[in-house]
Tab-separated table of C-alpha atoms in Angstrom:
chain	number	residue	atom	x	y	z
A	799	UNK	CA	-106.479	63.483	-208.930
A	800	UNK	CA	-106.900	63.267	-212.793
A	801	UNK	CA	-106.813	66.588	-213.901
A	802	UNK	CA	-103.422	68.339	-212.919
A	803	UNK	CA	-103.428	70.590	-210.113
A	804	UNK	CA	-102.132	74.827	-211.274
A	805	UNK	CA	-98.965	75.148	-208.641
A	806	UNK	CA	-101.842	78.059	-206.833
A	807	UNK	CA	-104.382	75.842	-205.873
A	808	UNK	CA	-102.391	72.625	-204.931
A	809	UNK	CA	-103.001	73.360	-201.082
A	810	UNK	CA	-106.609	73.347	-202.212
A	811	UNK	CA	-106.489	70.749	-204.034
A	812	UNK	CA	-104.956	68.842	-201.459
A	813	UNK	CA	-107.324	69.127	-198.683
A	814	UNK	CA	-110.689	68.338	-201.100
A	815	UNK	CA	-108.199	65.063	-202.338
A	816	UNK	CA	-107.846	64.228	-198.326
A	817	UNK	CA	-111.023	65.001	-197.626
A	818	UNK	CA	-113.617	63.344	-200.471
A	819	UNK	CA	-111.022	59.717	-199.259
A	820	UNK	CA	-112.092	60.553	-196.054
A	821	UNK	CA	-115.381	60.742	-196.833
A	822	UNK	CA	-115.630	57.651	-198.469
A	823	UNK	CA	-113.944	56.122	-195.376
A	824	UNK	CA	-116.507	57.128	-193.360
A	825	UNK	CA	-119.236	55.615	-195.784
A	826	UNK	CA	-117.289	52.640	-195.478
A	827	UNK	CA	-115.777	52.459	-193.158
A	828	UNK	CA	-116.342	48.689	-191.311
A	829	UNK	CA	-115.460	47.332	-193.960
A	830	UNK	CA	-112.321	49.286	-194.845
A	831	UNK	CA	-111.689	48.618	-191.618
A	832	UNK	CA	-112.235	45.045	-191.758
A	833	UNK	CA	-110.423	44.772	-194.898
A	834	UNK	CA	-107.035	46.579	-193.614
A	835	UNK	CA	-107.532	44.511	-190.237
A	836	UNK	CA	-107.281	41.464	-192.340
A	837	UNK	CA	-104.627	42.485	-194.238
A	838	UNK	CA	-102.942	42.879	-191.384
A	839	UNK	CA	-103.048	39.338	-190.516
A	840	UNK	CA	-102.030	38.463	-193.775
A	841	UNK	CA	-104.631	37.147	-195.391
A	842	UNK	CA	-102.830	37.440	-198.644
A	843	UNK	CA	-106.182	38.144	-200.624
A	844	UNK	CA	-107.381	41.201	-198.366
A	845	UNK	CA	-103.370	42.314	-198.593
A	846	UNK	CA	-103.486	41.961	-202.897
A	847	UNK	CA	-106.765	43.637	-202.743
A	848	UNK	CA	-105.063	46.398	-200.330
A	849	UNK	CA	-102.028	47.462	-202.175
A	850	UNK	CA	-103.891	46.660	-205.672
A	851	UNK	CA	-106.902	49.288	-204.660
A	852	UNK	CA	-104.116	51.949	-203.761
A	853	UNK	CA	-102.584	51.741	-207.356
A	854	UNK	CA	-104.393	53.802	-209.064
A	855	UNK	CA	-104.254	56.630	-206.663
A	856	UNK	CA	-100.264	56.406	-206.483
A	857	UNK	CA	-99.484	56.726	-209.931
A	858	UNK	CA	-102.188	59.759	-210.270
A	859	UNK	CA	-99.862	61.423	-208.001
A	860	UNK	CA	-96.949	60.430	-209.641
A	861	UNK	CA	-98.261	62.185	-212.321
A	862	UNK	CA	-98.861	65.058	-210.498
A	863	UNK	CA	-95.437	65.073	-209.267
A	864	UNK	CA	-94.585	65.542	-212.943
A	865	UNK	CA	-93.880	61.920	-213.654
A	866	UNK	CA	-96.350	59.235	-216.147
A	867	UNK	CA	-98.771	57.205	-213.934
A	868	UNK	CA	-98.187	53.683	-215.524
A	869	UNK	CA	-94.176	54.079	-215.086
A	870	UNK	CA	-94.043	51.895	-212.369
A	871	UNK	CA	-90.310	52.653	-212.771
A	872	UNK	CA	-91.253	56.825	-211.889
A	873	UNK	CA	-88.410	58.221	-210.048
A	874	UNK	CA	-91.567	60.194	-208.121
A	875	UNK	CA	-93.296	56.826	-207.443
A	876	UNK	CA	-91.263	55.860	-204.185
A	877	UNK	CA	-92.617	60.117	-202.925
A	878	UNK	CA	-96.568	58.872	-204.318
A	879	UNK	CA	-95.524	55.347	-202.041
A	880	UNK	CA	-95.122	57.558	-199.268
A	881	UNK	CA	-98.425	59.947	-199.953
A	882	UNK	CA	-100.651	57.081	-200.129
A	883	UNK	CA	-99.701	55.375	-197.325
A	884	UNK	CA	-100.146	58.223	-195.325
A	885	UNK	CA	-102.984	59.048	-196.701
A	886	UNK	CA	-104.301	55.645	-196.107
A	887	UNK	CA	-102.837	55.435	-192.454
A	888	UNK	CA	-104.770	59.201	-191.359
A	889	UNK	CA	-108.002	58.137	-192.630
A	890	UNK	CA	-108.018	54.657	-191.278
A	891	UNK	CA	-107.043	56.510	-187.964
A	892	UNK	CA	-109.513	59.732	-188.288
A	893	UNK	CA	-112.609	56.715	-188.922
A	894	UNK	CA	-111.769	54.418	-185.953
A	895	UNK	CA	-114.129	55.266	-183.439
A	896	UNK	CA	-112.050	52.806	-180.532
A	897	UNK	CA	-109.195	54.368	-181.295
A	898	UNK	CA	-110.710	58.472	-181.517
A	899	UNK	CA	-112.492	57.460	-178.136
A	900	UNK	CA	-109.658	56.016	-176.101
A	901	UNK	CA	-108.650	58.700	-174.309
A	902	UNK	CA	-112.370	59.615	-174.221
A	903	UNK	CA	-115.014	62.323	-175.517
A	904	UNK	CA	-113.626	65.004	-173.835
A	905	UNK	CA	-109.870	64.556	-176.158
A	906	UNK	CA	-111.711	63.405	-179.332
A	907	UNK	CA	-110.279	65.426	-182.809
A	908	UNK	CA	-112.118	66.823	-185.273
A	909	UNK	CA	-111.255	65.061	-189.148
A	910	UNK	CA	-109.216	68.631	-189.663
A	911	UNK	CA	-107.152	67.663	-186.900
A	912	UNK	CA	-105.776	65.351	-188.958
A	913	UNK	CA	-106.694	66.163	-192.671
A	914	UNK	CA	-105.587	69.615	-192.770
A	915	UNK	CA	-101.971	67.957	-192.037
A	916	UNK	CA	-102.347	64.809	-194.507
A	917	UNK	CA	-103.349	68.095	-197.188
A	918	UNK	CA	-100.460	69.909	-195.966
A	919	UNK	CA	-97.543	67.394	-196.138
A	920	UNK	CA	-98.886	66.229	-199.913
A	921	UNK	CA	-99.361	69.779	-201.050
A	922	UNK	CA	-95.009	70.194	-199.638
A	923	UNK	CA	-94.371	66.422	-201.058
A	924	UNK	CA	-95.731	67.433	-204.729
A	925	UNK	CA	-94.706	70.983	-204.969
A	926	UNK	CA	-91.404	70.059	-203.633
A	927	UNK	CA	-91.299	67.382	-206.418
A	928	UNK	CA	-92.502	68.560	-208.971
A	929	UNK	CA	-89.284	71.860	-208.044
A	930	UNK	CA	-87.048	69.184	-208.312
A	931	UNK	CA	-88.148	68.006	-211.590
A	932	UNK	CA	-87.970	71.261	-212.852
A	933	UNK	CA	-83.844	71.674	-212.589
A	934	UNK	CA	-83.786	68.177	-213.780
A	935	UNK	CA	-83.066	66.354	-210.272
A	936	UNK	CA	-85.017	63.413	-212.130
A	937	UNK	CA	-84.172	61.468	-214.896
């Protein structure tokens, strides 16, 4: 995510990012699910940690969209935040074995069932925001 993703490679790069993020989550799933459960239960320390852990990635999404990564007022930041929220939720669901096996192992989906659509949404959002920046719709 630190390298600029050329338009011609955007789809592949988005999938690679989501796949790598999922792999990280899969390796640390128990700890990350515990953190999120505690944050969702309003444990202030873990709420802060959860938010702080995504801020660098949100900034890098802003940069992919033509903004400055460290600009907290960048007009792209809202889209970047929503994208990161989607990534977080996607990997949370896809790595939750209790949830993914709720309807039985025969109904369990592969990780790409979740990752391919998430990568496509990121691709569309980045491409659209880049185009809007190019048209001067963002200050």
